[in-house]
XYZ file of C-alpha atoms in Angstrom:
609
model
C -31.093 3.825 15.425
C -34.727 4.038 14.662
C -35.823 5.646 11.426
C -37.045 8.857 12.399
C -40.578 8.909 10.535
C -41.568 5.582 12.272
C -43.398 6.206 15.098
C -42.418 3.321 16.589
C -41.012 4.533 20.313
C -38.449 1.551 21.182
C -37.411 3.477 24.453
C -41.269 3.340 26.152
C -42.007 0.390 24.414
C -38.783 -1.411 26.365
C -40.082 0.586 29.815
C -42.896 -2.530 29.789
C -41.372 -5.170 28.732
C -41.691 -8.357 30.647
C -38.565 -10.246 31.918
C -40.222 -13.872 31.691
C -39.951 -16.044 28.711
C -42.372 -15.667 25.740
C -42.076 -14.827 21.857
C -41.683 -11.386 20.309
C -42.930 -10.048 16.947
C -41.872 -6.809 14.581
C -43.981 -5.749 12.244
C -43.344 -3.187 9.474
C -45.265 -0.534 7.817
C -47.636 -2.233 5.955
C -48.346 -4.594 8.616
C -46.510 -7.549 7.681
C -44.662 -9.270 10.208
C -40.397 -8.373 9.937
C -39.658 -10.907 12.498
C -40.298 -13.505 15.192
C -38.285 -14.878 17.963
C -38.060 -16.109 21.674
C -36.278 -15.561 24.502
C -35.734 -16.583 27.984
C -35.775 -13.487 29.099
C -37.772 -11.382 26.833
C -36.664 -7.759 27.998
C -32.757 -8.418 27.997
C -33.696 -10.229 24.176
C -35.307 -7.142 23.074
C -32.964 -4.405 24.644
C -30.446 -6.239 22.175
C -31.892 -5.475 19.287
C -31.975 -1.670 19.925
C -27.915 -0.675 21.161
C -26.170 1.153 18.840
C -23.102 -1.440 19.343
C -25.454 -3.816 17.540
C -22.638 -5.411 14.884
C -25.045 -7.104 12.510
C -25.626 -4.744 9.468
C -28.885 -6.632 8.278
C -29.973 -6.173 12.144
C -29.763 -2.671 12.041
C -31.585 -2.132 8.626
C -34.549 -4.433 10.265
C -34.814 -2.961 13.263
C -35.157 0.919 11.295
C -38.202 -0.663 9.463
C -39.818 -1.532 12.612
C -43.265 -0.148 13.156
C -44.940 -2.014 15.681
C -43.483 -4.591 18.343
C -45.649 -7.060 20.483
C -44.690 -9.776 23.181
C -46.632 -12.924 24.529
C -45.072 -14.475 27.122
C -45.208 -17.590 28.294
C -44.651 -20.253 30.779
C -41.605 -22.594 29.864
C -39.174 -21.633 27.486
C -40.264 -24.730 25.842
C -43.577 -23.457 25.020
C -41.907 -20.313 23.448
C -40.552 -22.310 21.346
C -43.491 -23.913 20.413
C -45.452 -20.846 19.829
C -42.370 -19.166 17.810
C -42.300 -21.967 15.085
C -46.506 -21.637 15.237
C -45.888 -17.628 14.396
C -43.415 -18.569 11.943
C -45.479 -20.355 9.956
C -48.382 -18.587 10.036
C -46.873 -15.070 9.683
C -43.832 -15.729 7.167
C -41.965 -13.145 8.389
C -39.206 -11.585 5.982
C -36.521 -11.740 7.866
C -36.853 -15.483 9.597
C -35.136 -18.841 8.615
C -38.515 -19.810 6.770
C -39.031 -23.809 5.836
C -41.390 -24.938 3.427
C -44.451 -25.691 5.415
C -45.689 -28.682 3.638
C -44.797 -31.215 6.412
C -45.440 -33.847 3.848
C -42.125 -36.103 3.897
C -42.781 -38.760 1.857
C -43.705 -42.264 2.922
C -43.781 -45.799 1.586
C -47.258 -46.988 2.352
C -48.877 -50.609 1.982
C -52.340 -50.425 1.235
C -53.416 -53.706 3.122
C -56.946 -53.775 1.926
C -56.887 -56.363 -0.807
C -56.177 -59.873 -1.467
C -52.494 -58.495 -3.382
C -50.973 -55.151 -1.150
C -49.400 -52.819 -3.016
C -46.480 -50.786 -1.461
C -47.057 -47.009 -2.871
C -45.381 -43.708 -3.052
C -47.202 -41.111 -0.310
C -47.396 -37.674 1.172
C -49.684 -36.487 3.283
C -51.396 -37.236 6.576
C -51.042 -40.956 8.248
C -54.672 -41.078 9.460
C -55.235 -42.957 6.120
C -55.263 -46.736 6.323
C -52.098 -48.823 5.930
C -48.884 -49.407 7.189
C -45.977 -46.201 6.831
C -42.478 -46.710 6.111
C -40.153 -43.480 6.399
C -40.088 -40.623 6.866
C -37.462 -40.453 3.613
C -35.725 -37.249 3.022
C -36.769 -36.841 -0.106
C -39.219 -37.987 -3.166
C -35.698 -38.993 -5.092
C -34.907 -41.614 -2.267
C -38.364 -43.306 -1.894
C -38.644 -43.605 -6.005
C -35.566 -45.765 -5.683
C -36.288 -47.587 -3.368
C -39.820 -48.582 -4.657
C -37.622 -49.000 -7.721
C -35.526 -51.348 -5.908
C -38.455 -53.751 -4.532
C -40.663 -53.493 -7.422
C -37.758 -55.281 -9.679
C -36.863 -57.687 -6.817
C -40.305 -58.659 -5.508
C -42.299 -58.313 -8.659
C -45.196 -56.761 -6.091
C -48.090 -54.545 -8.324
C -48.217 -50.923 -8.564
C -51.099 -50.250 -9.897
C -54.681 -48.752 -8.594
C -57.627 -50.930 -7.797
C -59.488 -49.463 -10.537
C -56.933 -50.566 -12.969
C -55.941 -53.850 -11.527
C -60.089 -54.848 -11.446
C -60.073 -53.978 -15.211
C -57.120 -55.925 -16.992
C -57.824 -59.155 -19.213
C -54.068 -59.497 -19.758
C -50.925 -58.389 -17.932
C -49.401 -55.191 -18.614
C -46.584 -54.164 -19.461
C -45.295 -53.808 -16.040
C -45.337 -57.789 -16.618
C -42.992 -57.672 -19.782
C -40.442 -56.070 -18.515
C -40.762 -58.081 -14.725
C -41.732 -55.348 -12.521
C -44.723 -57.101 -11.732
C -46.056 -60.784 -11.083
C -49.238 -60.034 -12.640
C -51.542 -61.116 -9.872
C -54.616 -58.786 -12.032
C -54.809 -62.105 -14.523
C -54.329 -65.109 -12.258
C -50.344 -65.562 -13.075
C -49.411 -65.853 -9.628
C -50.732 -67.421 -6.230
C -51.817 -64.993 -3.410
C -49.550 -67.475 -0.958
C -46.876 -67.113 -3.436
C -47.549 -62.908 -3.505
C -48.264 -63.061 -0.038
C -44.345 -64.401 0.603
C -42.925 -61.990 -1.802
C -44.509 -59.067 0.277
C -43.363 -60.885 3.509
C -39.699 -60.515 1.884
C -40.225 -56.709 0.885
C -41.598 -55.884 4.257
C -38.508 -56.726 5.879
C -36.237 -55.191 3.598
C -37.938 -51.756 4.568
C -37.809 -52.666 8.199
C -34.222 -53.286 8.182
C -34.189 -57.036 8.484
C -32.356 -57.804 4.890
C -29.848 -59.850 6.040
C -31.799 -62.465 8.218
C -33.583 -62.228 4.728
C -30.512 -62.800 2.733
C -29.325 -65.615 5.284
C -32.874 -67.298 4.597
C -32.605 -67.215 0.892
C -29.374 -68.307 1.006
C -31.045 -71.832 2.921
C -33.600 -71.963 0.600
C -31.190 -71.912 -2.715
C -28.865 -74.464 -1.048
C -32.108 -76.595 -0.160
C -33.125 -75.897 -3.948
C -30.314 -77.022 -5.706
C -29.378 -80.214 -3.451
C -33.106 -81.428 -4.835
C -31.878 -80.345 -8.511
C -34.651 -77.714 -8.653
C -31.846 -75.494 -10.517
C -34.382 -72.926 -11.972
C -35.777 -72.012 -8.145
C -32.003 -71.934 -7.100
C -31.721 -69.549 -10.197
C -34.608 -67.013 -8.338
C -33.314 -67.366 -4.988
C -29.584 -66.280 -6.304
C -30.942 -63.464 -8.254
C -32.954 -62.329 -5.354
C -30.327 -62.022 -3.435
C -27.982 -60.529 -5.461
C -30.325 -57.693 -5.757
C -30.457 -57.214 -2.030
C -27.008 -57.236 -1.743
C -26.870 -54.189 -4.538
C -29.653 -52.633 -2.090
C -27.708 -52.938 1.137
C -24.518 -51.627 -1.100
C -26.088 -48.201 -1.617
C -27.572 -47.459 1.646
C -25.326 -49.605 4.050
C -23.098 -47.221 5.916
C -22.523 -48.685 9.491
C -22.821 -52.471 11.163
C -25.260 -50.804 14.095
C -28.791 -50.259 14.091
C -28.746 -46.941 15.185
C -31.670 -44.029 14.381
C -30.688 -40.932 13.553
C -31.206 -37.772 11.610
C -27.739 -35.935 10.741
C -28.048 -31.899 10.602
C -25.421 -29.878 8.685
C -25.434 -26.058 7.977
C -23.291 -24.304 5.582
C -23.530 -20.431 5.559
C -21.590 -18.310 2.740
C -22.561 -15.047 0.520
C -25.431 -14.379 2.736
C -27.267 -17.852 2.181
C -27.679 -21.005 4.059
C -27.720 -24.377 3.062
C -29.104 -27.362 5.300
C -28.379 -31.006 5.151
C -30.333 -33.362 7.324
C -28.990 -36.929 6.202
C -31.664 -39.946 7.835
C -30.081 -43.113 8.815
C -32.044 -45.655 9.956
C -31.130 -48.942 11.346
C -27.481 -48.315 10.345
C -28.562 -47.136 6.277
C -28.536 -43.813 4.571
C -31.982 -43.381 3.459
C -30.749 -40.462 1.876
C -30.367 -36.681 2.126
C -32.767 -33.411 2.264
C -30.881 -30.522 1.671
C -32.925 -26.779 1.451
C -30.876 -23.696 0.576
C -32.367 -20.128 1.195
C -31.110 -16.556 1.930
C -29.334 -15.855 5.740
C -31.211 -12.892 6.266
C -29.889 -11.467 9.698
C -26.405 -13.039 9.495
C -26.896 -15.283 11.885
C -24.113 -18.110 12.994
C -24.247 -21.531 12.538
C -25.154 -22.079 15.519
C -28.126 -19.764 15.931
C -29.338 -21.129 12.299
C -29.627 -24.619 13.619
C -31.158 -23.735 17.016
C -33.995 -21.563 14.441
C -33.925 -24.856 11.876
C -34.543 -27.989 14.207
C -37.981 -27.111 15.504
C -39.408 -25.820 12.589
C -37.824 -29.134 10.615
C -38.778 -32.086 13.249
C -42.345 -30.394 14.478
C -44.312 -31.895 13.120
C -43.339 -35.295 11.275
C -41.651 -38.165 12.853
C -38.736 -36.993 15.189
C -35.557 -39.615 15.256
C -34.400 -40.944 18.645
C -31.133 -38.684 18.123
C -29.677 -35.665 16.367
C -26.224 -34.889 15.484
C -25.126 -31.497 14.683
C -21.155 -30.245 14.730
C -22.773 -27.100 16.041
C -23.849 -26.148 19.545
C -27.402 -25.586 20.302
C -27.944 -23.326 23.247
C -31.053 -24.382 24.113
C -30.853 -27.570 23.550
C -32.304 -28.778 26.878
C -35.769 -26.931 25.955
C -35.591 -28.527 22.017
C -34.839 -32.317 23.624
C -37.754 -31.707 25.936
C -40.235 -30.328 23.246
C -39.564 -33.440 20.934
C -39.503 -35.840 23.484
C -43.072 -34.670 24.467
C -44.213 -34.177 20.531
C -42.810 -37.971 20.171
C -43.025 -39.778 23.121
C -39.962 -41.052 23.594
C -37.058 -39.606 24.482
C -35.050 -37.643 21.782
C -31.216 -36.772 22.289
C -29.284 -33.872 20.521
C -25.678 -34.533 20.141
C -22.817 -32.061 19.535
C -20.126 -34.058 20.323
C -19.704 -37.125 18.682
C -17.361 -39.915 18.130
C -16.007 -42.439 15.527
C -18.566 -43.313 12.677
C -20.863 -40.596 14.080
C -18.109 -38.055 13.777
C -18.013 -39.429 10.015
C -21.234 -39.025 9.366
C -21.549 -35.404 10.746
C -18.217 -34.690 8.878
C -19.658 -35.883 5.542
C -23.040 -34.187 6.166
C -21.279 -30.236 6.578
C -18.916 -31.410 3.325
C -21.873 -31.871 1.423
C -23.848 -28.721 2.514
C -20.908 -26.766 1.684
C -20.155 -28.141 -1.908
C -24.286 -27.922 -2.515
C -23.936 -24.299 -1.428
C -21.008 -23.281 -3.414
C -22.791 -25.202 -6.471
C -25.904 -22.843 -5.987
C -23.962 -19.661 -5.453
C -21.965 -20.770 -9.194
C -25.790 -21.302 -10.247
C -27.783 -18.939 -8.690
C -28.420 -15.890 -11.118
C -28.788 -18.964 -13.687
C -30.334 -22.643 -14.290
C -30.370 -23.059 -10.269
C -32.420 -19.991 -9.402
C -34.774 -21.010 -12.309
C -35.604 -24.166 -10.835
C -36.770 -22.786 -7.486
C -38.657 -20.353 -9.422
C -40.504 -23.346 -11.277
C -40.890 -25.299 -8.433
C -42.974 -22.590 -6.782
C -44.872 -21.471 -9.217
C -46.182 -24.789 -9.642
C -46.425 -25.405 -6.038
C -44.503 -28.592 -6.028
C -43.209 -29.966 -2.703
C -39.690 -30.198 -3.649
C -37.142 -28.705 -6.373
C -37.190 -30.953 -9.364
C -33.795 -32.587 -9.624
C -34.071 -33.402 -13.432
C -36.580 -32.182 -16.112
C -36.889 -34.382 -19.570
C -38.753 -32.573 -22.200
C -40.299 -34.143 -25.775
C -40.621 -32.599 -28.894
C -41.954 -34.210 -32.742
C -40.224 -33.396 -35.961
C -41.442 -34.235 -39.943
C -41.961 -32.810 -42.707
C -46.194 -33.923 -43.706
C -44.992 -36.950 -41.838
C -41.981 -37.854 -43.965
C -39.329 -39.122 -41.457
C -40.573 -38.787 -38.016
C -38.798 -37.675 -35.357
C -38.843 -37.436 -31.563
C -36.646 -35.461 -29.518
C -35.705 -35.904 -25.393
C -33.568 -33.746 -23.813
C -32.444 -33.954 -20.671
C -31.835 -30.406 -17.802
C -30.826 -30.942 -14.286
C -29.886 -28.011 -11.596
C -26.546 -27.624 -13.803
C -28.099 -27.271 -17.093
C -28.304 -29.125 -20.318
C -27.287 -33.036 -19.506
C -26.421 -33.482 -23.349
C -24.987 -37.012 -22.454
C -28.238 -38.099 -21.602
C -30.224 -36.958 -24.860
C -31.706 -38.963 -27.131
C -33.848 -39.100 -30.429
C -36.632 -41.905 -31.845
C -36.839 -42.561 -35.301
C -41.038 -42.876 -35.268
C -42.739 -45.642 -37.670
C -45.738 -47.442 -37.648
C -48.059 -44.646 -37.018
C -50.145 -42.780 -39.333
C -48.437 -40.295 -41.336
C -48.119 -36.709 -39.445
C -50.204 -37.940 -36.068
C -48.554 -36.081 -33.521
C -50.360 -37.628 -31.195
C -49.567 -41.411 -31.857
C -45.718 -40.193 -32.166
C -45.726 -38.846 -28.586
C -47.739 -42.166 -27.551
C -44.465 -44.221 -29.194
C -42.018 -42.361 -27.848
C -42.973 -41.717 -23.919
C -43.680 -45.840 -24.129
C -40.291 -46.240 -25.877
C -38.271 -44.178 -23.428
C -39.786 -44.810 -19.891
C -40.296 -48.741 -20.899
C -36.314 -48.678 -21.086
C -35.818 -46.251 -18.473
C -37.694 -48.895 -16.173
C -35.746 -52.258 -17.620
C -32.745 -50.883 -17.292
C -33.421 -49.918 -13.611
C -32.928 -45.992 -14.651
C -33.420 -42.628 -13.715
C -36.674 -41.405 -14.087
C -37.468 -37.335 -14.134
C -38.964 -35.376 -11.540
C -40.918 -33.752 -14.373
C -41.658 -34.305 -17.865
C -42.581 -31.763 -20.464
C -44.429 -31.900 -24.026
C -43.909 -29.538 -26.537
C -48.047 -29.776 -27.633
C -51.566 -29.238 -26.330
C -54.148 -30.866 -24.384
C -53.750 -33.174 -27.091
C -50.561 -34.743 -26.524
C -50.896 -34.328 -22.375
C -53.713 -37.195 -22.896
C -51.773 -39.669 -24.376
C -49.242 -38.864 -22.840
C -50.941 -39.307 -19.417
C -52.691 -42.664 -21.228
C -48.980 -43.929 -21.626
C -47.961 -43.212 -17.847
C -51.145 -44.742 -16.662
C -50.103 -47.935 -18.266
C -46.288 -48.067 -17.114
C -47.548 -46.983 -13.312
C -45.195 -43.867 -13.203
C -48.219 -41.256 -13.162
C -47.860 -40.551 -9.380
C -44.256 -40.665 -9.956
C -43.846 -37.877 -12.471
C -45.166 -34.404 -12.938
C -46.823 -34.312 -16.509
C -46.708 -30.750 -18.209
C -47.211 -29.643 -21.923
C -46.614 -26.552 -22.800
C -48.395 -24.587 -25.942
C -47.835 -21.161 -27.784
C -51.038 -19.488 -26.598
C -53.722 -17.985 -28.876
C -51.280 -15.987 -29.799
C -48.200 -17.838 -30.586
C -46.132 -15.879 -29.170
C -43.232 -16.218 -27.419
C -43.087 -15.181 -23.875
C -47.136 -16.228 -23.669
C -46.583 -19.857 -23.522
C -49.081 -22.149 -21.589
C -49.097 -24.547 -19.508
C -51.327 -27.852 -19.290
C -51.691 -30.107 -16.162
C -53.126 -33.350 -15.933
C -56.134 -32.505 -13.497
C -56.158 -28.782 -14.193
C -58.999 -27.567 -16.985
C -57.257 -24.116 -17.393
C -53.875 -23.563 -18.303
C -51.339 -21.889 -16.038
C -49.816 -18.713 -17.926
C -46.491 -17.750 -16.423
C -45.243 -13.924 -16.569
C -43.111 -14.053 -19.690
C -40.393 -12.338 -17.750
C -40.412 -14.915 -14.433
C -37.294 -17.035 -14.059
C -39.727 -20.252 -14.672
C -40.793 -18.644 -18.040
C -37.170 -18.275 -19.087
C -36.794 -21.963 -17.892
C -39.544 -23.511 -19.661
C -38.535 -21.990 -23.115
C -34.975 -22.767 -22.682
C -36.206 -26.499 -22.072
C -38.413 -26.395 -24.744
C -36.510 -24.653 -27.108
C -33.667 -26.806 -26.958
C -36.172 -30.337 -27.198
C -37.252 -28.201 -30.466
C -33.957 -27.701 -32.078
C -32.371 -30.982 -30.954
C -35.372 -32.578 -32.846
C -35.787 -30.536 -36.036
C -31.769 -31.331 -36.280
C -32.528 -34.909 -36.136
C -35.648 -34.740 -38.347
C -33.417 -32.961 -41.027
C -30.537 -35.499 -40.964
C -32.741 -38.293 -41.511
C -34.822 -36.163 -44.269
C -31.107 -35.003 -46.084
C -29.525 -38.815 -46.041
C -33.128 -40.043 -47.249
C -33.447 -38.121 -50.245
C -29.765 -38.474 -51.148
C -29.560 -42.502 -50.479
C -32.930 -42.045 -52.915
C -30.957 -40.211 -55.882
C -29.075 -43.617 -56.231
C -32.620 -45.925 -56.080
C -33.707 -43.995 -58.815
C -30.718 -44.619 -61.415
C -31.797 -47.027 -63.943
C -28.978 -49.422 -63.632
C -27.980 -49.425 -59.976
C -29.111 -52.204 -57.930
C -28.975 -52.725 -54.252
C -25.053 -54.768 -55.251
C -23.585 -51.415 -57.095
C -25.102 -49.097 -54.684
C -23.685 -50.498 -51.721
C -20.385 -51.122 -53.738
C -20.460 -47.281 -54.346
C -21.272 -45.898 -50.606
C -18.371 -48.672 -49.915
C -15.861 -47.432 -52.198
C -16.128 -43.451 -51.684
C -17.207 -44.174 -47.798
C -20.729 -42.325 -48.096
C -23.557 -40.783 -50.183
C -21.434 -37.361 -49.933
C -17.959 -38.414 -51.690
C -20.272 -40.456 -53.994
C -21.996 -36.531 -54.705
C -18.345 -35.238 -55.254
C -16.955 -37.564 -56.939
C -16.417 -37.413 -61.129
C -17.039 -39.266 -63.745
C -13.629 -40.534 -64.557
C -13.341 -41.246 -59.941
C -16.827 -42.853 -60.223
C -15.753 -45.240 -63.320
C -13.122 -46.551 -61.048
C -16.093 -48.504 -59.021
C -16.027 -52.322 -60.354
C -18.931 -53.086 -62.329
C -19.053 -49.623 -62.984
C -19.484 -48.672 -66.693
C -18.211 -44.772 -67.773
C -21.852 -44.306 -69.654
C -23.202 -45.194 -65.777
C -20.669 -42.928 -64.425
C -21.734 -40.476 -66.156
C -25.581 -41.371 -65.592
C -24.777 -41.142 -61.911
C -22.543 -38.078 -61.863
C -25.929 -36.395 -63.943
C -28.482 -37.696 -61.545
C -26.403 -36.263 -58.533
C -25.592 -32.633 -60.084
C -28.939 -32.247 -61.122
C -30.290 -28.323 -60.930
């Protein structure tokens, strides 16, 4: 069972084995740790591992790469568990369920110190000052939700540094995202209330808020104050949209939802937070099932090394049983300090919920396994290499188009985890700048598309990527500063390299001073010049068009004879500038006010060379 030139001796090694509970660790050749896990009984755990009857094909090929085995044993089963997911993370063994390790969930956080609080996007340790709302599954779910309160409440978003510095309102202001407490235009009473109201939408309390408003507008318009009535309506209106997209039951109950999916050799988990009776949303992770384990076993190795760590909900559901399940409730009861419940079996909307949950794991999975080898698998790749917490969901990428400046254009298109999102693409005809500045271009069009994107309440990117230079980063970062979406977005240009090559492209952060320089054959390399090939061709197609129906809506300004009246009569008649080109002299006579010596001027002027 044991490859022959390891000199690993599982039959004396077993002779000493302990029978009390503790953690176990293989290690390979090279020294890197194969695999860690616990038992209750550590030698009955290990003999496992080592019978020929062992079923699991990916077991077997483990166990003949095994070079060294240790065991530390321990008191509790509980604290075997507690020192497994410590090894785990530390060690990163090859053949474990393996979680990102970032522990940094996000958070809405209001920074209380200052006369006008600002509620904030935030990862990262809570020793910081401030009041926490979350944990939220993902960055996706607290950008709309921020999104959500900003355009209710009108609270600020932006730093001290900036807010100290304005002599006007922004244009956060313009498109009423913001009350513009920086210049005086509202009281700190009146902000004050507004972040009262906020407060206890995040907290769950929306409808005694709605109920209140609903006094308040009735007390409004009874004194004719129709305009106030008008706010209070609005505002709740909104909150009703809010409690539309998250409301999914009339309790108030905590809970985090855990679904596993297992196909092809990978795994997807869903953990789906509700909180006070709302979907806060979903956090789904995908990776590679290395051992072949069953659902079952996957949870058991998932739920410590998810909930350690971060806040732990007052109950999980699974559809899958957890043998040790005792040990897990009593190690996040102690990490929390309250008690924590793990449910199997589960009943009427909670049956729903945990129903809807494994649907959704196993439609994610099948999506990746469709996507894997292509777009999918390239986003993962990116997403590491830049070290980002989470996958990026959608990627929107510029490009600028002209000709020595004649006819401007810029280019956005749009990739999500399925590919090209052609639906959502669009071009900017550029004017007002100087002719051929890049850089002013770029400024227009990031302020152009991410001022709509925030009116109209949309979708903005996980990250955004320039075709251009340190150059057009800077403005472009200038232009994010001022909407209040830099800690929103990842900001990215990408250049050719010295040498302008393709393959060698670079790429520019905001706070980095040397540019990353992916290997030309990674999956994020292929990515990144799919992106930015595309932005490129969708804008040089656009640039063209405009150029072509320029210069042929020109020929006919330059005929002595045709005013703006026959011109438009002839575009009219023939439908465009091209049936104009093709038609004759006798077909172009037919035009009223049309003369046969200008027909034939204009048939001439077209058919020129």
């Amino acid at each position: 069972m044991v490859n022959a030139a390891s000199p690993f001796d599982a039959k004396s090694f077993l002779k000493h084995v302990t029978e009390q509970p503790g953690v176990y660790i293989f290690t390979g050749q090279d020294g890197h740790a194969l695999y860690v896990g616990k038992a209750k009984n550590l030698k009955k755990r290990m003999q496992s591992y080592f019978r020929k009857s062992n079923p699991s094909v990916k077991t077997r090929l483990m166990v003949e790469k095994i070079h060294h085995a240790e065991v530390q044993t321990t008191r509790t089963e509980s604290e075997a568990l507690l020192l497994e997911n410590n090894l785990i993370k530390s060690k990163r063994p090859r053949y474990n369920i393996s979680l990102r390790d970032d522990k940094s969930y996000p958070y809405i956080r209001l920074e209380q110190d200052h006369e006008f609080p600002r509620l904030t996007f935030y990862r990262g340790s809570r020793s910081n000052p401030g009041k926490y709302f979350g944990p939220y599954p993902s960055a996706a779910s607290v950008r709309e939700m921020l999104g959500h309160l900003h355009k209710t409440f009108q609270l600020r978003q932006c730093s001290d540094a900036f807010f100290r510095n304005r002599s006007r309102p922004c244009l956060q202001y313009q498109i009423k995202r913001c009350s513009a407490p920086c210049v005086g235009r509202i009281e700190a009473d009146d902000y004050a209330e507004d972040l009262r109201q906020a407060i206890s939408v995040l907290e769950g309390r929306d409808d005694i808020l709605i109920e209140e408003l609903a006094e308040r507008m009735d007390i409004a318009s009874c004194n004719l104050e129709y305009e106030e009535a008008v706010i209070y309506r609005d505002r709740i209106a909104s909150l009703q949209r809010i409690r539309e997209r998250q409301y999914i039951s009339s309790g108030q109950e905590d809970a985090d939802v855990v679904a596993v999916a297992v196909e092809s050799g990978m795994v997807c988990f869903n953990v789906v937070s509700i909180r006070r009776g709302r979907n806060l949303g979903s956090r789904l992770d995908i990776q590679t099932n290395p051992l072949d384990r069953s659902p079952s076993r996957l949870i058991e190795d998932f739920l410590p090394q998810f909930f350690l760590g971060t806040t732990i909900p007052r109950e999980i559901l699974t559809a899958e049983k957890v043998d040790n399940r005792a040990s897990l409730e009593q190690v996040f009861s102690l990490e929390s300090g309250y008690r924590v419940a793990i449910k199997q079996r589960v009943r009427t909307h909670r049956a729903k919920w945990v129903e809807a949950a494994t649907i959704n794991a196993q439609d994610r999975l099948r999506q990746y396994l469709s996507e894997r080898e292509q777009i999918g698998g390239q986003f993962d790749a990116l997403a590491k290499y830049l070290q980002l917490a989470e996958t990026p969901e959608r990627i929107e990428c510029f490009d600028i188009s002209h000709t020595q400046g004649e006819r401007t254009v810029a280019a956005c298109v749009v990739f999500d985890q399925s590919g090209a999102v052609k639906s959502a693409y669009r071009r900017f005809n550029i004017s007002g700048i100087t002719e051929g500045d890049d850089y002013q271009a770029m400024s227009q069009v990031i302020k152009r598309r991410y001022q709509r994107v925030l009116e109209n309440d949309g979708q903005l990117p996980d990250i955004v990527m320039i075709d251009g230079g340190k150059g057009q980063l800077r403005v472009a970062a200038e232009v994010f500063e001022r909407l209040q979406i830099n800690h929103l977005v990842q900001l990215i240009a990408i250049s050719k390299g010295p040498e302008r090559r393709s393959g060698h492209e670079q790429l520019h952060l905001v706070d980095d001073r040397v540019p990353l320089v992916p290997s030309s054959s990674s999956p994020e390399s292929h990515l990144i010049r799919r992106i930015r090939d595309e932005a490129h061709r969708f804008a040089i197609t656009g640039h063209r068009q405009q150029r072509s129906k320029a210069r042929t809506t020109s020929l006919l300004e330059d005929i002595p004879g045709i005013g703006e009246k026959k011109r438009r009569d002839l575009l009219r008649y023939f439908g465009g500038i091209r049936e104009v080109k093709r038609a004759g002299v006798e077909e172009l006579s037919r035009v009223p006010g049309i003369s046969p010596v200008l027909a034939r001027r204009i048939y001439d002027r077209m058919h020129v060379g």
